Amino acid sequence: MTPEPPDIDPPPILGTWGRLYLAVALFLALLIVLFAVFTEVFTP
Amino acid sequence: MRPLDWWVLAASLVFIISYGLYRSRDTGSVNKYLLAGKTMPWYAMALSIMATQASAITFISTSGQAYVDGMRFVQFYFGLPLAMIIISATAVPLFHRSNVYTAYEYLEQRFDAKTRVLVGIIFLIQRGIAVGVALYAPALVLTVMLGWPDQYTTVIMGTLVAAYTTFGGIKAVTWTDFQQMLVMFFGLFLALGMAIYLLPSDVGLGGALQLAGAAGRLNAVVTSFDWNDRYNLFNGLLGGMFLALSYFGCDQSQVQRYLTGRSIAQSRLSLLFNAVAKIPMQFFILAIGAIVFVFYTFEKPPLVFHQVELSNISRESEYPALAARYDNAFDGRRQAARQYLNAPGEETLAAYRQAQKNFEGVRKDGVALIEKKSGAGFNDTNYIFLSFVMKYLPAGLVGLILAAIFAAAMSTISAEINSLATVTVIDIYQRHIRKGATDSHYLLASRLATVFWGIYAIVTAGFGRSLGSLIEAVNMLGSLFYGGLLGVFVLAFGFRRVGGTAAFIGVLAGEAAIFYARFFTEISFLWYNVIGCVVVVAVGLALSLPRLHARA
């Protein structure tokens, strides 16, 4: 992964912006799975 | 409205506006007036971005959308987090380093002046149409609540918002947005809590979910693919991502929020907060609509939720028979729902679904009667949540929910007026009409432009009256222009060798393609952004081929 330019501070959590972006993408995947389960459970 | 509701509503609005103006005392230069001197912390920008997008339409129309069509609308937002990641990684550092007031100013640095003006004008047209609709939505609230003509209410709301935006500039907009979003969160929790509390005691939340699911109202994810279906997983992820890329990356009303950040990192955090929080918030609002749907399974709703139209058709000769059929259909559905809850099974489920179908059929006949009488289309989606709030919520809470709706409306309108004024002054007036004037001259021009766009919003608000579901109307209108905007920014960021003329012609071709798709095909509006963007990029690259070959 290419290092961030010096005018960009690191994020307050997870150390790098790349890791933070990955965490957000994983959160989206988790939400979609949860919503799919929700739909499946409550749609007879 | 009871006196306590009026007090709560007035106190909330006075506090929000006073706080915003207090935080925006120092607006003595164009930079401070339009960019807050680039001093904003990430949390203020984050809530301002969220509040700008969450208009009154979100409250009024989204919950109604779940009532009539289920929760599948949430998929529309699935592409948003991906878009936020892309914008954070690409656009945010470029905009910050370019020291621009508007996203379109960057296009002149990258391409040329004509491309900047073209895109600026497209923004002014698109956002100019949307600001009228955004102002109409809260006017709708007061029309239902007080029976006032919506012309009066648009003037009152528009004047109030234009006044604090003109005085306080973007600082007032951002800090009022911040407060408004907090009021909205509070209002949302209360609305859902009350909807659950008001359910019959023998139904409860579990029974409500069972009934809403059986009626197809909990369809949060639809995996079947259809180009013409607006809301399914694939359209939401891809079409939604393109729409969000266009809106958050190319629309000045959003770009200006994060241009006020004190650093690239602060601006990025504000976008990523939205990436995480937006979908749960929309899910929450849709859940309110689904629960209200179940509430009205046991408490008889009006035949249509627009009281004035209902009273108009009640004088028609066909109405008594229709009302009797409606009473029967409601009783039948309520009975079928109880039977399904008491003995869930194939037979009771089929009976409940059939009863729901009958009920919807009678409601459609009521709508058809209104349309026959008025000679125009009719859609009462926007009135469902409001009718519930006004009739069933206790004193004080009605005022608070209304304050939340007003907060949502004001935050969107103020940001739109502010950004329209910014593009007018920075991209048009300062660049082409009056170059080299003093800072105080441009500051005055910015304030006057804000007043102009406030008046414009009031005058064009009536346009919303002829539209159906406002949330869909706003997104559809945006989609007519966003593809072109997105395409030119993709060329700017991703293709260094494409020149200004190629980008300019590309934008015109992209817009032509979108309008063709709108008026001559059945393609869902979510795909307009993709189509527009692809055409802009393709035409831009094709026209640049000779240049690329020459360099090679």
mmCIF file of N, CA and C in Angstrom, chain B residues 277-372:
data_model
loop_
_atom_site.group_PDB
_atom_site.id
_atom_site.type_symbol
_atom_site.label_atom_id
_atom_site.label_comp_id
_atom_site.label_asym_id
_atom_site.label_seq_id
_atom_site.Cartn_x
_atom_site.Cartn_y
_atom_site.Cartn_z
ATOM 1 N N ALA B 277 -23.372 5.632 9.144
ATOM 2 C CA ALA B 277 -24.629 5.940 9.853
ATOM 3 C C ALA B 277 -25.853 6.046 8.945
ATOM 4 N N LYS B 278 -25.658 6.308 7.668
ATOM 5 C CA LYS B 278 -26.803 6.629 6.808
ATOM 6 C C LYS B 278 -27.770 5.456 6.628
ATOM 7 N N ILE B 279 -27.248 4.271 6.339
ATOM 8 C CA ILE B 279 -28.141 3.132 6.068
ATOM 9 C C ILE B 279 -28.950 2.750 7.307
ATOM 10 N N PRO B 280 -28.323 2.626 8.502
ATOM 11 C CA PRO B 280 -29.149 2.339 9.688
ATOM 12 C C PRO B 280 -30.230 3.406 9.910
ATOM 13 N N MET B 281 -29.901 4.668 9.639
ATOM 14 C CA MET B 281 -30.911 5.719 9.844
ATOM 15 C C MET B 281 -32.092 5.531 8.883
ATOM 16 N N GLN B 282 -31.806 5.241 7.629
ATOM 17 C CA GLN B 282 -32.891 5.042 6.665
ATOM 18 C C GLN B 282 -33.718 3.807 7.025
ATOM 19 N N PHE B 283 -33.033 2.768 7.474
ATOM 20 C CA PHE B 283 -33.723 1.549 7.902
ATOM 21 C C PHE B 283 -34.692 1.871 9.033
ATOM 22 N N PHE B 284 -34.223 2.688 9.930
ATOM 23 C CA PHE B 284 -34.999 3.101 11.092
ATOM 24 C C PHE B 284 -36.267 3.858 10.660
ATOM 25 N N ILE B 285 -36.103 4.791 9.722
ATOM 26 C CA ILE B 285 -37.258 5.580 9.257
ATOM 27 C C ILE B 285 -38.258 4.673 8.533
ATOM 28 N N LEU B 286 -37.738 3.746 7.725
ATOM 29 C CA LEU B 286 -38.627 2.819 7.027
ATOM 30 C C LEU B 286 -39.353 1.908 8.005
ATOM 31 N N ALA B 287 -38.648 1.525 9.081
ATOM 32 C CA ALA B 287 -39.279 0.671 10.101
ATOM 33 C C ALA B 287 -40.488 1.385 10.714
ATOM 34 N N ILE B 288 -40.376 2.699 10.878
ATOM 35 C CA ILE B 288 -41.520 3.460 11.407
ATOM 36 C C ILE B 288 -42.728 3.281 10.477
ATOM 37 N N GLY B 289 -42.481 3.400 9.163
ATOM 38 C CA GLY B 289 -43.563 3.243 8.191
ATOM 39 C C GLY B 289 -44.182 1.850 8.260
ATOM 40 N N ALA B 290 -43.337 0.825 8.424
ATOM 41 C CA ALA B 290 -43.845 -0.553 8.485
ATOM 42 C C ALA B 290 -44.693 -0.764 9.747
ATOM 43 N N ILE B 291 -44.241 -0.181 10.860
ATOM 44 C CA ILE B 291 -45.007 -0.339 12.115
ATOM 45 C C ILE B 291 -46.324 0.443 12.028
ATOM 46 N N VAL B 292 -46.269 1.629 11.412
ATOM 47 C CA VAL B 292 -47.505 2.416 11.229
ATOM 48 C C VAL B 292 -48.484 1.632 10.349
ATOM 49 N N PHE B 293 -47.959 0.905 9.376
ATOM 50 C CA PHE B 293 -48.808 0.051 8.535
ATOM 51 C C PHE B 293 -49.573 -0.952 9.402
ATOM 52 N N VAL B 294 -48.870 -1.591 10.330
ATOM 53 C CA VAL B 294 -49.527 -2.582 11.201
ATOM 54 C C VAL B 294 -50.511 -1.876 12.148
ATOM 55 N N PHE B 295 -50.112 -0.723 12.665
ATOM 56 C CA PHE B 295 -51.018 0.038 13.535
ATOM 57 C C PHE B 295 -52.357 0.277 12.831
ATOM 58 N N TYR B 296 -52.285 0.648 11.553
ATOM 59 C CA TYR B 296 -53.510 0.926 10.797
ATOM 60 C C TYR B 296 -54.231 -0.347 10.353
ATOM 61 N N THR B 297 -53.663 -1.484 10.656
ATOM 62 C CA THR B 297 -54.401 -2.724 10.411
ATOM 63 C C THR B 297 -55.492 -2.888 11.468
ATOM 64 N N PHE B 298 -55.244 -2.327 12.643
ATOM 65 C CA PHE B 298 -56.195 -2.480 13.749
ATOM 66 C C PHE B 298 -56.963 -1.194 14.052
ATOM 67 N N GLU B 299 -56.449 -0.083 13.624
ATOM 68 C CA GLU B 299 -57.103 1.220 13.810
ATOM 69 C C GLU B 299 -57.449 1.719 12.408
ATOM 70 N N LYS B 300 -58.709 1.968 12.153
ATOM 71 C CA LYS B 300 -59.096 2.243 10.759
ATOM 72 C C LYS B 300 -58.489 3.552 10.241
ATOM 73 N N PRO B 301 -57.727 3.452 9.163
ATOM 74 C CA PRO B 301 -57.181 4.679 8.561
ATOM 75 C C PRO B 301 -58.246 5.321 7.667
ATOM 76 N N PRO B 302 -58.072 6.600 7.327
ATOM 77 C CA PRO B 302 -58.991 7.192 6.352
ATOM 78 C C PRO B 302 -58.830 6.505 4.996
ATOM 79 N N LEU B 303 -59.844 6.590 4.170
ATOM 80 C CA LEU B 303 -59.775 5.964 2.842
ATOM 81 C C LEU B 303 -58.555 6.465 2.076
ATOM 82 N N VAL B 304 -58.358 7.769 2.092
ATOM 83 C CA VAL B 304 -57.086 8.348 1.621
ATOM 84 C C VAL B 304 -56.610 9.319 2.703
ATOM 85 N N PHE B 305 -55.288 9.552 2.747
ATOM 86 C CA PHE B 305 -54.733 10.313 3.873
ATOM 87 C C PHE B 305 -54.751 11.827 3.658
ATOM 88 N N HIS B 306 -55.193 12.260 2.518
ATOM 89 C CA HIS B 306 -55.285 13.700 2.254
ATOM 90 C C HIS B 306 -56.704 14.148 2.609
ATOM 91 N N GLN B 307 -56.822 14.844 3.733
ATOM 92 C CA GLN B 307 -58.153 15.145 4.278
ATOM 93 C C GLN B 307 -58.986 16.018 3.343
ATOM 94 N N VAL B 308 -58.353 16.968 2.676
ATOM 95 C CA VAL B 308 -59.112 17.887 1.803
ATOM 96 C C VAL B 308 -59.708 17.101 0.630
ATOM 97 N N GLU B 309 -58.895 16.241 0.027
ATOM 98 C CA GLU B 309 -59.377 15.434 -1.105
ATOM 99 C C GLU B 309 -60.458 14.461 -0.644
ATOM 100 N N LEU B 310 -60.271 13.904 0.557
ATOM 101 C CA LEU B 310 -61.264 12.970 1.094
ATOM 102 C C LEU B 310 -62.602 13.676 1.272
ATOM 103 N N SER B 311 -62.536 14.876 1.817
ATOM 104 C CA SER B 311 -63.779 15.611 2.035
ATOM 105 C C SER B 311 -64.419 16.001 0.691
ATOM 106 N N ASN B 312 -63.590 16.246 -0.317
ATOM 107 C CA ASN B 312 -64.133 16.571 -1.650
ATOM 108 C C ASN B 312 -64.913 15.398 -2.251
ATOM 109 N N ILE B 313 -64.322 14.193 -2.159
ATOM 110 C CA ILE B 313 -65.012 13.058 -2.800
ATOM 111 C C ILE B 313 -66.182 12.565 -1.964
ATOM 112 N N SER B 314 -66.215 12.936 -0.678
ATOM 113 C CA SER B 314 -67.311 12.455 0.177
ATOM 114 C C SER B 314 -68.666 13.029 -0.270
ATOM 115 N N ARG B 315 -68.626 14.056 -1.117
ATOM 116 C CA ARG B 315 -69.885 14.631 -1.616
ATOM 117 C C ARG B 315 -70.319 13.987 -2.941
ATOM 118 N N GLU B 316 -69.498 13.092 -3.454
ATOM 119 C CA GLU B 316 -69.833 12.436 -4.728
ATOM 120 C C GLU B 316 -70.874 11.336 -4.508
ATOM 121 N N SER B 317 -71.654 11.072 -5.545
ATOM 122 C CA SER B 317 -72.725 10.074 -5.402
ATOM 123 C C SER B 317 -72.153 8.662 -5.195
ATOM 124 N N GLU B 318 -70.948 8.401 -5.759
ATOM 125 C CA GLU B 318 -70.368 7.049 -5.613
ATOM 126 C C GLU B 318 -69.802 6.808 -4.213
ATOM 127 N N TYR B 319 -69.623 7.868 -3.444
ATOM 128 C CA TYR B 319 -68.864 7.729 -2.198
ATOM 129 C C TYR B 319 -69.507 6.801 -1.152
ATOM 130 N N PRO B 320 -70.840 6.912 -0.865
ATOM 131 C CA PRO B 320 -71.409 6.048 0.190
ATOM 132 C C PRO B 320 -71.140 4.557 -0.051
ATOM 133 N N ALA B 321 -71.314 4.115 -1.295
ATOM 134 C CA ALA B 321 -71.067 2.692 -1.590
ATOM 135 C C ALA B 321 -69.586 2.355 -1.396
ATOM 136 N N LEU B 322 -68.728 3.277 -1.822
ATOM 137 C CA LEU B 322 -67.277 3.070 -1.674
ATOM 138 C C LEU B 322 -66.898 2.995 -0.200
ATOM 139 N N ALA B 323 -67.478 3.901 0.606
ATOM 140 C CA ALA B 323 -67.180 3.921 2.048
ATOM 141 C C ALA B 323 -67.631 2.625 2.713
ATOM 142 N N ALA B 324 -68.776 2.115 2.288
ATOM 143 C CA ALA B 324 -69.271 0.854 2.869
ATOM 144 C C ALA B 324 -68.335 -0.301 2.509
ATOM 145 N N ARG B 325 -67.885 -0.331 1.249
ATOM 146 C CA ARG B 325 -66.939 -1.375 0.817
ATOM 147 C C ARG B 325 -65.630 -1.263 1.593
ATOM 148 N N TYR B 326 -65.241 -0.020 1.846
ATOM 149 C CA TYR B 326 -63.985 0.218 2.573
ATOM 150 C C TYR B 326 -64.091 -0.304 4.011
ATOM 151 N N ASP B 327 -65.232 -0.022 4.662
ATOM 152 C CA ASP B 327 -65.448 -0.507 6.036
ATOM 153 C C ASP B 327 -65.376 -2.037 6.072
ATOM 154 N N ASN B 328 -66.021 -2.654 5.099
ATOM 155 C CA ASN B 328 -66.004 -4.128 5.047
ATOM 156 C C ASN B 328 -64.590 -4.657 4.827
ATOM 157 N N ALA B 329 -63.876 -4.001 3.903
ATOM 158 C CA ALA B 329 -62.513 -4.463 3.593
ATOM 159 C C ALA B 329 -61.611 -4.305 4.814
ATOM 160 N N PHE B 330 -61.784 -3.194 5.542
ATOM 161 C CA PHE B 330 -60.961 -2.988 6.744
ATOM 162 C C PHE B 330 -61.275 -4.053 7.792
ATOM 163 N N ASP B 331 -62.591 -4.281 8.035
ATOM 164 C CA ASP B 331 -62.967 -5.297 9.032
ATOM 165 C C ASP B 331 -62.439 -6.669 8.634
ATOM 166 N N GLY B 332 -62.552 -6.972 7.349
ATOM 167 C CA GLY B 332 -62.076 -8.268 6.852
ATOM 168 C C GLY B 332 -60.576 -8.424 7.064
ATOM 169 N N ARG B 333 -59.827 -7.371 6.804
ATOM 170 C CA ARG B 333 -58.370 -7.445 6.961
ATOM 171 C C ARG B 333 -57.992 -7.574 8.432
ATOM 172 N N ARG B 334 -58.679 -6.809 9.270
ATOM 173 C CA ARG B 334 -58.358 -6.873 10.707
ATOM 174 C C ARG B 334 -58.615 -8.284 11.250
ATOM 175 N N GLN B 335 -59.756 -8.829 10.821
ATOM 176 C CA GLN B 335 -60.109 -10.187 11.279
ATOM 177 C C GLN B 335 -59.085 -11.207 10.764
ATOM 178 N N ALA B 336 -58.735 -11.092 9.493
ATOM 179 C CA ALA B 336 -57.758 -12.019 8.902
ATOM 180 C C ALA B 336 -56.399 -11.892 9.594
ATOM 181 N N ALA B 337 -56.032 -10.668 9.958
ATOM 182 C CA ALA B 337 -54.752 -10.451 10.635
ATOM 183 C C ALA B 337 -54.746 -11.147 11.988
ATOM 184 N N ARG B 338 -55.849 -11.024 12.717
ATOM 185 C CA ARG B 338 -55.922 -11.671 14.045
ATOM 186 C C ARG B 338 -55.864 -13.199 13.908
ATOM 187 N N GLN B 339 -56.566 -13.691 12.886
ATOM 188 C CA GLN B 339 -56.559 -15.151 12.687
ATOM 189 C C GLN B 339 -55.155 -15.637 12.344
ATOM 190 N N TYR B 340 -54.456 -14.857 11.548
ATOM 191 C CA TYR B 340 -53.090 -15.248 11.175
ATOM 192 C C TYR B 340 -52.158 -15.193 12.387
ATOM 193 N N LEU B 341 -52.355 -14.172 13.221
ATOM 194 C CA LEU B 341 -51.508 -14.064 14.420
ATOM 195 C C LEU B 341 -51.784 -15.215 15.390
ATOM 196 N N ASN B 342 -53.078 -15.571 15.534
ATOM 197 C CA ASN B 342 -53.448 -16.626 16.492
ATOM 198 C C ASN B 342 -53.051 -18.012 15.997
ATOM 199 N N ALA B 343 -53.156 -18.204 14.678
ATOM 200 C CA ALA B 343 -52.829 -19.534 14.133
ATOM 201 C C ALA B 343 -52.051 -19.385 12.839
ATOM 202 N N PRO B 344 -50.759 -19.057 12.924
ATOM 203 C CA PRO B 344 -49.990 -18.874 11.690
ATOM 204 C C PRO B 344 -49.924 -20.172 10.879
ATOM 205 N N GLY B 345 -50.199 -20.071 9.605
ATOM 206 C CA GLY B 345 -50.168 -21.255 8.731
ATOM 207 C C GLY B 345 -50.475 -20.821 7.316
ATOM 208 N N GLU B 346 -50.367 -21.762 6.403
ATOM 209 C CA GLU B 346 -50.570 -21.455 4.978
ATOM 210 C C GLU B 346 -51.943 -20.838 4.719
ATOM 211 N N GLU B 347 -52.954 -21.441 5.348
ATOM 212 C CA GLU B 347 -54.329 -21.016 5.064
ATOM 213 C C GLU B 347 -54.597 -19.605 5.588
ATOM 214 N N THR B 348 -54.226 -19.357 6.837
ATOM 215 C CA THR B 348 -54.491 -18.032 7.427
ATOM 216 C C THR B 348 -53.607 -16.967 6.759
ATOM 217 N N LEU B 349 -52.424 -17.373 6.337
ATOM 218 C CA LEU B 349 -51.548 -16.421 5.633
ATOM 219 C C LEU B 349 -52.175 -16.013 4.299
ATOM 220 N N ALA B 350 -52.661 -17.003 3.557
ATOM 221 C CA ALA B 350 -53.288 -16.716 2.260
ATOM 222 C C ALA B 350 -54.518 -15.832 2.453
ATOM 223 N N ALA B 351 -55.285 -16.112 3.508
ATOM 224 C CA ALA B 351 -56.498 -15.318 3.773
ATOM 225 C C ALA B 351 -56.129 -13.874 4.122
ATOM 226 N N TYR B 352 -55.057 -13.718 4.908
ATOM 227 C CA TYR B 352 -54.626 -12.366 5.295
ATOM 228 C C TYR B 352 -54.137 -11.592 4.063
ATOM 229 N N ARG B 353 -53.366 -12.260 3.229
ATOM 230 C CA ARG B 353 -52.860 -11.591 2.027
ATOM 231 C C ARG B 353 -54.004 -11.202 1.077
ATOM 232 N N GLN B 354 -54.991 -12.085 0.988
ATOM 233 C CA GLN B 354 -56.138 -11.770 0.127
ATOM 234 C C GLN B 354 -56.905 -10.569 0.697
ATOM 235 N N ALA B 355 -57.053 -10.550 2.041
ATOM 236 C CA ALA B 355 -57.767 -9.436 2.685
ATOM 237 C C ALA B 355 -56.997 -8.126 2.466
ATOM 238 N N GLN B 356 -55.679 -8.220 2.531
ATOM 239 C CA GLN B 356 -54.846 -7.029 2.293
ATOM 240 C C GLN B 356 -55.026 -6.538 0.858
ATOM 241 N N LYS B 357 -55.096 -7.496 -0.064
ATOM 242 C CA LYS B 357 -55.278 -7.155 -1.478
ATOM 243 C C LYS B 357 -56.636 -6.470 -1.687
ATOM 244 N N ASN B 358 -57.667 -7.006 -1.054
ATOM 245 C CA ASN B 358 -59.004 -6.404 -1.166
ATOM 246 C C ASN B 358 -58.991 -4.976 -0.637
ATOM 247 N N PHE B 359 -58.327 -4.827 0.523
ATOM 248 C CA PHE B 359 -58.270 -3.503 1.163
ATOM 249 C C PHE B 359 -57.568 -2.495 0.242
ATOM 250 N N GLU B 360 -56.449 -2.928 -0.321
ATOM 251 C CA GLU B 360 -55.705 -2.034 -1.227
ATOM 252 C C GLU B 360 -56.526 -1.714 -2.482
ATOM 253 N N GLY B 361 -57.326 -2.708 -2.915
ATOM 254 C CA GLY B 361 -58.176 -2.504 -4.092
ATOM 255 C C GLY B 361 -59.189 -1.391 -3.851
ATOM 256 N N VAL B 362 -59.808 -1.382 -2.670
ATOM 257 C CA VAL B 362 -60.802 -0.338 -2.370
ATOM 258 C C VAL B 362 -60.109 1.018 -2.270
ATOM 259 N N ARG B 363 -58.943 1.019 -1.655
ATOM 260 C CA ARG B 363 -58.185 2.278 -1.552
ATOM 261 C C ARG B 363 -57.849 2.825 -2.952
ATOM 262 N N LYS B 364 -57.492 1.910 -3.837
ATOM 263 C CA LYS B 364 -57.195 2.340 -5.213
ATOM 264 C C LYS B 364 -58.433 2.942 -5.876
ATOM 265 N N ASP B 365 -59.599 2.366 -5.575
ATOM 266 C CA ASP B 365 -60.841 2.920 -6.132
ATOM 267 C C ASP B 365 -61.070 4.338 -5.601
ATOM 268 N N GLY B 366 -60.715 4.548 -4.337
ATOM 269 C CA GLY B 366 -60.837 5.892 -3.747
ATOM 270 C C GLY B 366 -59.911 6.871 -4.462
ATOM 271 N N VAL B 367 -58.689 6.427 -4.715
ATOM 272 C CA VAL B 367 -57.722 7.277 -5.431
ATOM 273 C C VAL B 367 -58.232 7.570 -6.844
ATOM 274 N N ALA B 368 -58.794 6.520 -7.476
ATOM 275 C CA ALA B 368 -59.314 6.702 -8.845
ATOM 276 C C ALA B 368 -60.459 7.716 -8.854
ATOM 277 N N LEU B 369 -61.270 7.704 -7.818
ATOM 278 C CA LEU B 369 -62.381 8.666 -7.746
ATOM 279 C C LEU B 369 -61.855 10.100 -7.634
ATOM 280 N N ILE B 370 -60.796 10.260 -6.819
ATOM 281 C CA ILE B 370 -60.177 11.596 -6.687
ATOM 282 C C ILE B 370 -59.595 12.033 -8.039
ATOM 283 N N GLU B 371 -58.908 11.104 -8.700
ATOM 284 C CA GLU B 371 -58.282 11.451 -9.981
ATOM 285 C C GLU B 371 -59.335 11.787 -11.031
ATOM 286 N N LYS B 372 -60.462 11.057 -10.978
ATOM 287 C CA LYS B 372 -61.540 11.322 -11.944
ATOM 288 C C LYS B 372 -62.116 12.723 -11.706
#
